Amino acid sequence: MIELTDVHKAFGSNKVLRGVNLSIPRGTSMVIIGGSGTGKSVLLKCILGLVTPDSGTIRVDGQDVNTGDRDAFLARFGMLFQGGALFDSLTVWQNVAFRLLRGSLKRPKLEAREIAIEKLRRVGLKPEVADLFPAELSGGMQKRVGLARAIAAEPEIIFFDEPTTGLDPIMAGVINELIREIVTEMGATAMTITHDMSSVRAIADNVAMLHDGVIKWTGPVAQMDNSGDPYLDQFIHGRAEGPIEAVR
Amino acid sequence: MSLSAPLARLGRTVLGMLAMVGRVALFAISTVTHLFRPPFYGREFLHALLQIGWLSLPVVGLTALFTGGALALQIYAGGSRFNAESVVPSIVAIGMTRELGPVLGGLMVAARVASSIAAEIGTMKVTEQIDALVTLSTHPMKYLTLPRVLAATLALPVLVGVGDAIGIMGGYLVGITRLEFNAAAYLKNTADFLEAWDVISGLIKGAVFGFIVATMGCFYGMHSGRGAQGVGRATKSAVVAASVLILAANYILTELFFSA
Ligand SMILES: Nc1ncnc2c1ncn2[C@@H]1O[C@H](COP(=O)(O)OP(=O)(O)OP(=O)(O)O)[C@@H](O)[C@H]1O
Ligand SMILES: [Mg+2]
């Protein structure tokens, strides 16, 4: 269970989050939608403590994220960054197995490599890419390696920042299915940011729309189409006219 | 515009600089404390040792060689004005070991290593790799900073030692080929007048300079601004700060070691 209460965050005069309230029940999949630059990525980073909110509280299973053992806290999380954020000094498999090669989850090298290759297979990458460096991969392949790294240690809570951007429709389908599987079979809690409405329908239990620094609408994915909320309607139908200004 | 405006700006600048010094100091202290808390990433340390120590040898060696040679020529020219040409071997040796070996070695390593550390870590910061490290339960200070700072602190004295020897050799080569010194006499003169403390004080300086170089590289890399411009600025600041701090530290250490 992740609970955000009245979270604010500004960068200088740019007020990005202006009182976000949101809760994500354990074992469910929440999808965050919203315009580009509305602070979706910042929201995920606030939960992980990579960005410190100016005010408000964030609780995971009732515990404030700023208290308690940080290592134990982070060990429960996996995160796919919007830009992949692969370590370019390490090979693909060493990236995927990063957690399994050091720290509390450390295992023998061969075993870690096997796990890495299995995770790569799950995101649709062949074993041959394991020994390449990230710079030798295409953008979509890098994204999938980042995804494999996020799920490698089988975390309880996984954040995906635009997992299907830059992928072809078939591969996007594979990734959507994978995320769904991780939630239903492994019982993980997932938070996904996406701009792709077919992904939203494939992945989400619940949807939340971030606009103007607050959650404008949140509810089960089934109610998304008849929410009656003009902002959400404009967004999911991609209309240029509506309450959300599309400046050109 | 009132008269106090320039004063206010001056005050802000001074306060900003003091805050910066404080942040650098805290950063350095935090790096050192990580040395005593596990885990220690040995592989990263060895990699840094190779990058900072071994691969800097050519630069430091060439710098020392030419400096030693030029030093011999200048001291000969100066000494000949009062018939004291025979001081060339001992002054070359003392000058190299106490001052030029560590200072020039430190500055060359600052140019080579502080810049590459700042650019590497800065790029990692800009591409969210540092954030990714954190989410993978790995402390960036332990994984990135400590191995580099430790490697530079240990490697620079060795580099300085090698530079000293090569610099003295440079003076020797110039002495016997251009200045008509007798080879055996030159070496004997060097050995007779050089004291252990001359060398050791230079090696201690080297260790301090190594710490400065890597710490500044890491500090500016970790605090890099966004984008390519941010990384560029971080790299420049790291080299400038490391160089100035080396020269300042050199003066302070020289006062400590050699003032009567
Ligand atoms: N480290 C930072 N420093 C300053 N401003 C930042 C920082 N990170 C994000 N911002 C600003 O916060 C706002 C929201 O950024 P964020 O990356 O969260 O957008 P987003 O909703 O994820 O957009 P997109 O869908 O395009 O990824 C932007 O205006 C951005 O400029
Ligand atoms: Mg984003």
Coordinates of C-alpha atoms and ligand atoms in Angstrom, one line a residue:
Chain A
M1 CA 0.0 0.0 0.0
I2 CA 1.4 3.3 -1.1
E3 CA -0.2 6.5 0.2
L4 CA 0.6 10.0 -0.9
T5 CA -0.9 12.9 1.1
D6 CA -0.8 16.5 0.0
V7 CA 2.6 16.2 -1.7
H8 CA 4.1 19.4 -3.0
K9 CA 7.2 19.9 -5.0
A10 CA 8.6 23.0 -6.8
F11 CA 11.8 23.5 -8.7
G12 CA 12.5 27.2 -8.1
S13 CA 9.4 29.0 -9.3
N14 CA 8.1 26.0 -11.3
K15 CA 5.5 24.5 -9.0
V16 CA 5.3 20.9 -10.4
L17 CA 3.3 19.0 -7.7
R18 CA 0.7 21.1 -5.8
G19 CA -1.0 18.7 -3.4
V20 CA -1.0 15.2 -4.8
N21 CA -3.3 12.7 -3.0
L22 CA -3.2 9.1 -4.2
S23 CA -3.3 5.6 -2.8
I24 CA -2.3 2.4 -4.5
P25 CA -3.5 -0.8 -2.8
R26 CA -1.0 -3.6 -2.5
G27 CA -0.9 -6.0 -5.4
T28 CA -2.7 -3.7 -7.9
S29 CA -1.6 -1.9 -11.0
M30 CA -1.9 1.9 -11.1
V31 CA -1.3 3.8 -14.3
I32 CA -0.5 7.5 -14.2
I33 CA -1.5 9.5 -17.2
G34 CA -1.1 13.2 -17.9
G35 CA 0.4 15.7 -20.2
S36 CA 4.1 15.9 -20.9
G37 CA 5.9 17.9 -18.2
T38 CA 3.1 17.6 -15.6
G39 CA 5.4 15.9 -13.1
K40 CA 4.7 12.2 -13.5
S41 CA 8.3 11.2 -13.4
V42 CA 8.9 13.6 -10.5
L43 CA 6.0 11.9 -8.6
L44 CA 7.7 8.5 -8.9
K45 CA 11.0 9.9 -7.8
C46 CA 9.4 11.5 -4.8
I47 CA 8.2 8.1 -3.6
L48 CA 11.7 6.6 -4.0
G49 CA 13.3 9.5 -2.2
L50 CA 15.3 10.5 -5.3
V51 CA 13.6 13.9 -5.1
T52 CA 12.6 15.3 -1.7
P53 CA 9.1 16.7 -1.6
D54 CA 8.7 20.2 -0.2
S55 CA 5.8 19.1 1.9
G56 CA 3.3 16.3 2.4
T57 CA 3.8 12.7 3.5
I58 CA 4.4 9.5 1.6
R59 CA 3.8 6.2 3.3
V60 CA 4.5 2.7 2.2
D61 CA 2.7 0.1 4.2
G62 CA 2.0 2.7 6.8
Q63 CA 5.6 3.7 7.3
D64 CA 6.9 7.2 6.3
V65 CA 9.5 6.8 3.6
N66 CA 11.8 9.2 5.3
T67 CA 12.1 7.1 8.4
G68 CA 13.5 3.6 8.9
D69 CA 16.2 1.6 7.1
R70 CA 16.7 3.0 3.6
D71 CA 18.5 0.0 2.3
A72 CA 15.7 -2.3 3.4
F73 CA 13.2 0.1 1.9
L74 CA 14.9 0.3 -1.5
A75 CA 15.4 -3.5 -1.6
R76 CA 11.6 -3.8 -2.1
F77 CA 11.6 -1.6 -5.2
G78 CA 12.4 -1.9 -8.8
M79 CA 12.4 1.1 -11.2
L80 CA 12.5 1.5 -14.9
F81 CA 13.7 5.0 -15.7
Q82 CA 12.3 7.0 -18.6
G83 CA 15.7 7.2 -20.3
G84 CA 16.7 3.6 -19.4
A85 CA 19.6 4.8 -17.2
L86 CA 21.7 1.8 -18.0
F87 CA 25.3 1.9 -16.7
D88 CA 27.3 2.3 -19.8
S89 CA 30.5 1.0 -18.3
L90 CA 28.9 -2.4 -17.7
T91 CA 27.7 -5.0 -20.2
V92 CA 24.0 -5.7 -20.7
W93 CA 23.9 -8.8 -18.4
Q94 CA 25.9 -7.0 -15.7
N95 CA 23.4 -4.2 -15.9
V96 CA 20.4 -6.6 -15.5
A97 CA 22.1 -8.6 -12.7
F98 CA 23.5 -5.5 -11.0
R99 CA 21.6 -6.3 -7.7
L100 CA 22.5 -10.0 -7.9
L101 CA 26.2 -9.3 -8.1
R102 CA 26.6 -7.2 -5.0
G103 CA 25.0 -6.4 -1.7
S104 CA 22.5 -8.5 0.3
L105 CA 21.2 -10.4 -2.7
K106 CA 24.6 -11.4 -4.0
R107 CA 24.8 -14.8 -5.8
P108 CA 27.5 -16.7 -7.7
K109 CA 28.4 -15.0 -11.0
L110 CA 27.2 -17.8 -13.2
E111 CA 23.8 -18.0 -11.5
A112 CA 23.4 -14.2 -11.7
R113 CA 24.2 -14.4 -15.4
E114 CA 21.6 -17.2 -16.0
I115 CA 18.9 -15.1 -14.2
A116 CA 19.9 -12.1 -16.3
I117 CA 19.6 -14.0 -19.5
E118 CA 16.2 -15.4 -18.5
K119 CA 15.0 -11.9 -17.7
L120 CA 16.3 -10.6 -21.0
R121 CA 14.3 -13.4 -22.7
R122 CA 11.1 -12.2 -20.9
V123 CA 11.5 -8.8 -22.4
G124 CA 12.1 -10.2 -25.9
L125 CA 15.9 -10.0 -26.1
K126 CA 18.1 -12.8 -27.3
P127 CA 21.0 -14.2 -25.1
E128 CA 23.4 -12.8 -27.7
V129 CA 22.8 -9.2 -26.4
A130 CA 24.0 -10.2 -22.9
D131 CA 27.6 -9.4 -23.6
L132 CA 27.1 -6.2 -25.6
F133 CA 27.4 -2.8 -24.0
P134 CA 24.3 -0.5 -23.8
A135 CA 25.7 1.9 -26.3
E136 CA 25.6 -0.9 -28.9
L137 CA 21.8 -1.3 -28.5
S138 CA 18.9 0.5 -30.2
G139 CA 16.8 2.8 -28.0
G140 CA 13.9 0.3 -27.7
M141 CA 16.4 -2.4 -26.8
Q142 CA 17.9 -0.3 -24.1
K143 CA 14.5 0.4 -22.7
R144 CA 13.8 -3.3 -22.5
V145 CA 17.2 -4.0 -20.8
G146 CA 16.2 -1.3 -18.2
L147 CA 12.9 -3.2 -17.8
A148 CA 14.8 -6.5 -17.3
R149 CA 17.0 -4.8 -14.7
A150 CA 13.9 -3.4 -12.8
I151 CA 12.4 -6.9 -12.5
A152 CA 15.6 -8.9 -12.1
A153 CA 15.5 -9.1 -8.3
E154 CA 11.7 -9.7 -8.3
P155 CA 10.8 -6.7 -6.2
E156 CA 7.4 -6.3 -4.5
I157 CA 6.9 -2.8 -5.8
I158 CA 7.8 -1.8 -9.4
F159 CA 7.7 1.5 -11.1
F160 CA 7.7 1.7 -14.9
D161 CA 8.3 5.1 -16.4
E162 CA 7.0 4.9 -20.0
P163 CA 7.8 1.2 -20.6
T164 CA 6.5 1.0 -24.1
T165 CA 7.7 4.3 -25.6
G166 CA 9.9 3.7 -28.6
L167 CA 8.8 0.1 -29.0
D168 CA 7.0 -1.4 -32.0
P169 CA 3.3 -2.4 -31.5
I170 CA 4.1 -6.1 -31.1
M171 CA 6.9 -5.6 -28.6
A172 CA 4.7 -3.1 -26.8
G173 CA 2.1 -5.8 -26.5
V174 CA 4.6 -8.2 -25.1
I175 CA 5.7 -5.7 -22.5
N176 CA 2.1 -4.9 -21.5
E177 CA 1.5 -8.5 -21.0
L178 CA 4.7 -8.9 -19.0
I179 CA 3.7 -6.1 -16.6
R180 CA 0.2 -7.5 -16.2
E181 CA 1.8 -10.9 -15.4
I182 CA 4.1 -9.5 -12.8
V183 CA 1.1 -8.0 -11.0
T184 CA -1.3 -10.9 -11.3
E185 CA 1.2 -13.8 -10.9
M186 CA 3.9 -12.4 -8.7
G187 CA 1.5 -10.2 -6.7
A188 CA 3.6 -7.2 -7.2
T189 CA 2.4 -3.6 -6.8
A190 CA 3.0 -1.7 -10.0
M191 CA 2.9 2.0 -10.9
T192 CA 3.2 2.8 -14.6
I193 CA 3.5 6.0 -16.4
T194 CA 2.4 5.8 -20.1
H195 CA 1.1 8.0 -22.9
D196 CA -0.2 5.0 -24.8
M197 CA -4.0 4.5 -24.2
S198 CA -3.9 0.8 -25.3
S199 CA -1.2 0.2 -22.7
V200 CA -3.4 1.9 -20.1
R201 CA -6.2 -0.5 -20.9
A202 CA -3.9 -3.6 -20.9
I203 CA -2.0 -2.8 -17.7
A204 CA -4.2 -0.9 -15.4
D205 CA -6.4 -1.8 -12.5
N206 CA -6.7 1.8 -11.6
V207 CA -6.0 5.0 -13.5
A208 CA -5.0 8.4 -12.1
M209 CA -4.7 11.5 -14.2
L210 CA -2.2 14.2 -13.1
H211 CA -2.9 17.7 -14.3
D212 CA -1.9 21.1 -13.0
G213 CA 0.0 19.5 -10.1
V214 CA -3.0 17.5 -8.7
I215 CA -4.7 14.2 -9.4
K216 CA -7.6 15.4 -11.5
W217 CA -9.3 12.0 -11.7
T218 CA -8.7 8.6 -10.3
G219 CA -10.7 5.4 -10.5
P220 CA -10.9 1.9 -11.9
V221 CA -10.0 1.5 -15.5
A222 CA -13.5 0.4 -16.4
Q223 CA -14.9 3.7 -15.4
M224 CA -12.4 5.7 -17.4
D225 CA -14.6 6.0 -20.5
N226 CA -17.7 7.3 -18.7
S227 CA -16.1 9.4 -16.0
G228 CA -17.8 12.6 -17.1
D229 CA -14.6 14.4 -16.4
P230 CA -13.9 16.8 -19.2
Y231 CA -10.1 16.8 -18.6
L232 CA -9.9 13.0 -18.7
D233 CA -12.2 12.8 -21.7
Q234 CA -10.1 15.2 -23.7
F235 CA -7.0 13.4 -22.7
I236 CA -8.0 9.8 -23.6
H237 CA -9.5 10.9 -26.9
G238 CA -6.6 13.1 -27.7
R239 CA -8.7 16.1 -28.7
A240 CA -7.0 19.4 -29.3
E241 CA -10.1 21.3 -28.0
G242 CA -11.1 21.2 -24.4
P243 CA -10.3 22.4 -20.9
I244 CA -6.6 21.4 -21.3
E245 CA -4.9 24.1 -23.2
A246 CA -2.8 22.8 -26.1
V247 CA -0.5 25.7 -26.8
R248 CA 0.9 26.0 -30.3
Chain B
M1 CA 20.5 51.9 -7.2
S2 CA 21.9 52.7 -3.8
L3 CA 25.5 52.7 -2.7
S4 CA 25.0 49.4 -0.8
A5 CA 24.2 47.4 -3.9
P6 CA 27.8 46.4 -4.8
L7 CA 28.4 45.6 -1.1
A8 CA 25.4 43.4 -1.1
R9 CA 26.7 41.6 -4.2
L10 CA 30.1 41.2 -2.6
G11 CA 28.5 39.8 0.5
R12 CA 26.4 37.4 -1.4
T13 CA 29.5 36.2 -3.3
V14 CA 31.5 35.7 -0.1
L15 CA 28.6 33.9 1.5
G16 CA 28.2 31.7 -1.6
M17 CA 31.9 30.8 -1.5
L18 CA 31.8 30.0 2.2
A19 CA 28.8 27.7 1.6
M20 CA 30.7 26.0 -1.2
V21 CA 33.7 25.4 1.0
G22 CA 31.4 23.9 3.6
R23 CA 29.8 21.6 1.1
V24 CA 33.1 20.4 -0.3
A25 CA 34.3 19.8 3.3
L26 CA 31.2 17.8 4.2
F27 CA 31.6 15.8 0.9
A28 CA 35.2 15.0 1.7
I29 CA 34.4 14.0 5.3
S30 CA 31.5 11.8 4.2
T31 CA 33.8 10.1 1.6
V32 CA 36.3 9.3 4.4
T33 CA 33.7 7.9 6.7
H34 CA 32.5 5.5 4.0
L35 CA 35.9 3.9 4.1
F36 CA 35.1 2.5 7.5
R37 CA 31.6 1.2 6.7
P38 CA 31.1 -1.9 4.6
P39 CA 30.6 -2.8 1.8
F40 CA 33.8 -1.9 0.0
Y41 CA 33.8 -2.3 -3.8
G42 CA 37.2 -3.8 -4.5
R43 CA 36.7 -4.2 -8.2
E44 CA 35.8 -0.5 -8.6
F45 CA 38.9 0.4 -6.6
L46 CA 41.3 -1.7 -8.7
H47 CA 39.7 -0.2 -11.9
A48 CA 40.2 3.3 -10.5
L49 CA 43.8 2.5 -9.5
L50 CA 44.5 1.4 -13.1
Q51 CA 42.9 4.5 -14.6
I52 CA 44.3 7.0 -12.2
G53 CA 47.7 5.5 -11.4
W54 CA 49.0 3.3 -14.2
L55 CA 47.6 5.3 -17.1
S56 CA 48.9 8.6 -15.7
L57 CA 52.5 7.4 -15.7
P58 CA 53.4 8.6 -19.2
V59 CA 52.1 12.1 -18.6
V60 CA 53.8 12.4 -15.2
G61 CA 57.0 10.9 -16.5
L62 CA 57.3 13.2 -19.5
T63 CA 56.5 16.2 -17.4
A64 CA 59.2 15.3 -14.9
L65 CA 61.8 14.6 -17.6
F66 CA 61.5 17.9 -19.3
T67 CA 61.2 19.8 -16.1
G68 CA 64.3 18.2 -14.6
G69 CA 66.3 19.1 -17.8
A70 CA 65.1 22.7 -17.9
L71 CA 65.8 23.0 -14.1
A72 CA 69.4 21.9 -14.6
L73 CA 69.9 24.5 -17.3
Q74 CA 68.5 27.3 -15.2
I75 CA 70.3 26.5 -12.1
Y76 CA 73.5 26.2 -14.1
A77 CA 72.9 29.7 -15.5
G78 CA 72.1 31.1 -12.1
G79 CA 74.9 29.3 -10.4
S80 CA 77.5 30.4 -12.9
R81 CA 76.9 34.1 -12.0
F82 CA 78.7 33.4 -8.7
N83 CA 80.9 30.5 -9.6
A84 CA 78.6 27.9 -8.0
E85 CA 77.9 25.6 -10.9
S86 CA 78.5 22.6 -8.7
V87 CA 75.2 23.1 -6.9
V88 CA 73.3 21.9 -10.0
P89 CA 72.9 18.2 -9.0
S90 CA 71.8 18.8 -5.5
I91 CA 69.4 21.6 -6.3
V92 CA 67.8 19.7 -9.1
A93 CA 67.3 16.8 -6.8
I94 CA 65.9 18.9 -3.9
G95 CA 63.8 21.0 -6.3
M96 CA 62.3 18.0 -7.9
T97 CA 61.5 16.0 -4.8
R98 CA 60.3 18.8 -2.6
E99 CA 58.3 21.0 -5.1
L100 CA 58.2 20.3 -8.7
G101 CA 57.7 16.5 -8.6
P102 CA 54.6 16.7 -6.4
V103 CA 53.2 20.0 -7.7
L104 CA 53.6 19.4 -11.4
G105 CA 52.6 15.7 -11.0
G106 CA 49.5 16.8 -9.1
L107 CA 48.6 19.5 -11.7
M108 CA 49.0 17.1 -14.6
V109 CA 46.9 14.5 -12.8
A110 CA 44.4 17.2 -12.0
A111 CA 44.1 17.9 -15.7
R112 CA 43.9 14.3 -16.7
V113 CA 41.9 12.7 -13.9
A114 CA 39.8 15.4 -12.2
S115 CA 38.3 16.2 -15.6
S116 CA 37.6 12.6 -16.6
I117 CA 36.1 11.8 -13.2
A118 CA 33.9 14.9 -13.3
A119 CA 32.8 14.2 -16.9
E120 CA 32.1 10.5 -16.2
I121 CA 30.1 11.0 -13.0
G122 CA 28.4 14.2 -14.4
T123 CA 27.2 12.2 -17.3
M124 CA 26.0 9.5 -15.0
K125 CA 24.1 12.1 -13.0
V126 CA 22.5 13.7 -16.1
T127 CA 21.4 10.3 -17.6
E128 CA 19.9 9.3 -14.2
Q129 CA 22.5 6.5 -13.7
I130 CA 23.2 7.9 -10.2
D131 CA 19.4 7.7 -9.4
A132 CA 19.4 4.2 -10.8
L133 CA 22.3 3.2 -8.6
V134 CA 20.4 4.4 -5.5
T135 CA 17.3 2.4 -6.5
L136 CA 19.5 -0.7 -6.9
S137 CA 20.5 -0.3 -3.2
T138 CA 24.0 0.9 -4.0
H139 CA 25.3 4.0 -2.4
P140 CA 26.9 6.3 -5.0
M141 CA 29.5 7.6 -2.5
K142 CA 30.6 4.1 -1.9
Y143 CA 30.4 2.8 -5.4
L144 CA 31.7 5.9 -7.3
T145 CA 33.5 8.3 -5.0
L146 CA 35.3 6.3 -2.4
P147 CA 37.1 3.9 -4.9
R148 CA 38.4 6.9 -6.9
V149 CA 39.4 9.0 -4.0
L150 CA 41.2 6.1 -2.3
A151 CA 42.9 5.1 -5.5
A152 CA 44.1 8.6 -6.3
T153 CA 45.4 9.1 -2.7
L154 CA 47.4 5.9 -2.9
A155 CA 48.5 6.2 -6.5
L156 CA 49.8 9.8 -6.5
P157 CA 52.7 9.3 -4.1
V158 CA 53.9 6.4 -6.3
L159 CA 53.5 8.6 -9.4
V160 CA 55.4 11.4 -7.6
G161 CA 58.2 9.0 -6.6
V162 CA 58.6 7.8 -10.2
G163 CA 58.4 11.5 -11.4
D164 CA 61.2 12.4 -8.9
A165 CA 63.5 9.7 -10.3
I166 CA 62.8 10.6 -13.9
G167 CA 63.1 14.4 -13.2
I168 CA 66.5 13.8 -11.5
M169 CA 67.5 11.7 -14.5
G170 CA 66.4 14.5 -16.8
G171 CA 68.7 16.9 -14.9
Y172 CA 71.5 14.3 -15.1
L173 CA 71.2 13.8 -18.8
V174 CA 71.3 17.5 -19.5
G175 CA 74.1 17.9 -16.9
I176 CA 76.4 15.3 -18.6
T177 CA 75.6 16.1 -22.2
R178 CA 75.1 19.9 -22.3
L179 CA 76.9 21.2 -19.1
E180 CA 80.0 19.0 -19.1
F181 CA 79.4 17.4 -15.7
N182 CA 81.2 14.2 -14.9
A183 CA 78.6 11.4 -14.8
A184 CA 79.9 9.7 -11.6
A185 CA 80.4 13.0 -9.9
Y186 CA 76.9 14.2 -10.7
L187 CA 75.3 11.1 -9.2
K188 CA 77.6 11.2 -6.2
N189 CA 76.7 14.8 -5.6
T190 CA 73.0 14.0 -5.9
A191 CA 73.2 11.1 -3.5
D192 CA 75.3 13.0 -0.9
F193 CA 73.0 16.0 -0.6
L194 CA 69.6 14.5 -1.0
E195 CA 67.9 13.7 2.4
A196 CA 65.2 11.2 3.0
W197 CA 62.8 13.9 4.3
D198 CA 63.2 15.8 1.0
V199 CA 61.6 12.8 -0.7
I200 CA 59.2 11.8 1.9
S201 CA 57.7 15.3 2.3
G202 CA 57.1 15.3 -1.5
L203 CA 55.3 11.9 -1.3
I204 CA 53.1 13.2 1.5
K205 CA 52.2 16.2 -0.6
G206 CA 51.5 13.8 -3.5
A207 CA 49.0 11.9 -1.3
V208 CA 47.2 15.1 -0.3
F209 CA 47.1 16.3 -3.9
G210 CA 45.7 12.9 -5.0
F211 CA 42.9 13.2 -2.4
I212 CA 42.2 16.8 -3.7
V213 CA 42.1 15.8 -7.3
A214 CA 39.7 12.9 -7.0
T215 CA 37.5 14.6 -4.4
M216 CA 37.0 17.6 -6.6
G217 CA 36.3 15.4 -9.7
C218 CA 33.7 13.5 -7.8
F219 CA 32.2 16.5 -6.0
Y220 CA 31.6 18.5 -9.2
G221 CA 30.5 15.4 -11.1
M222 CA 27.9 14.6 -8.4
H223 CA 26.7 18.2 -8.4
S224 CA 26.7 18.5 -12.2
G225 CA 23.9 20.7 -13.7
R226 CA 21.5 19.3 -16.3
G227 CA 22.5 18.5 -19.9
A228 CA 25.8 18.6 -21.8
Q229 CA 26.3 22.1 -20.7
G230 CA 26.1 21.1 -17.0
V231 CA 28.6 18.4 -17.5
G232 CA 31.0 20.8 -19.3
R233 CA 30.7 23.3 -16.5
A234 CA 31.3 20.6 -13.9
T235 CA 34.4 19.4 -15.7
K236 CA 35.9 22.8 -16.0
S237 CA 35.1 23.6 -12.3
A238 CA 36.7 20.4 -11.2
V239 CA 40.0 21.1 -12.9
V240 CA 40.1 24.7 -11.8
A241 CA 39.2 23.9 -8.2
A242 CA 41.6 21.0 -8.0
S243 CA 44.5 23.0 -9.5
V244 CA 44.0 26.0 -7.2
L245 CA 43.6 23.8 -4.2
I246 CA 46.7 21.9 -5.0
L247 CA 48.8 25.1 -5.2
A248 CA 47.2 26.4 -2.0
A249 CA 47.7 23.1 -0.2
N250 CA 51.3 23.0 -1.4
Y251 CA 52.0 26.4 0.2
I252 CA 50.5 25.3 3.5
L253 CA 52.3 22.0 3.5
T254 CA 55.6 23.6 2.7
E255 CA 55.1 26.0 5.6
L256 CA 54.3 23.1 7.9
F257 CA 57.2 21.0 6.7
F258 CA 60.0 23.4 6.2
S259 CA 59.5 26.7 8.0
A260 CA 62.0 27.0 10.7
Ligands
LIG1 N1 15.8 17.9 -11.4 C1 15.0 18.9 -11.9 N2 15.3 20.2 -11.8 C2 14.5 21.1 -12.2 N3 13.3 20.9 -12.8 C3 12.9 19.7 -12.9 C4 13.8 18.6 -12.5 N4 13.1 17.4 -12.8 C5 12.0 17.8 -13.4 N5 11.8 19.1 -13.5 C6 10.7 19.9 -14.0 O1 9.5 19.3 -13.5 C7 8.5 19.2 -14.5 C8 7.9 17.8 -14.6 O2 8.9 17.0 -15.1 P1 8.7 15.4 -15.3 O3 9.9 14.8 -15.8 O4 8.1 14.9 -14.0 O5 7.5 15.4 -16.4 P2 6.7 14.2 -16.9 O6 5.3 14.4 -16.5 O7 7.4 12.9 -16.6 O8 6.8 14.5 -18.5 P3 7.0 13.4 -19.7 O9 5.7 12.8 -19.9 O10 7.4 14.3 -20.8 O11 8.1 12.5 -19.3 C9 9.2 19.7 -15.8 O12 8.7 21.1 -16.0 C10 10.6 19.7 -15.5 O13 11.2 20.8 -16.2
MG2 MG 8.5 11.6 -17.5

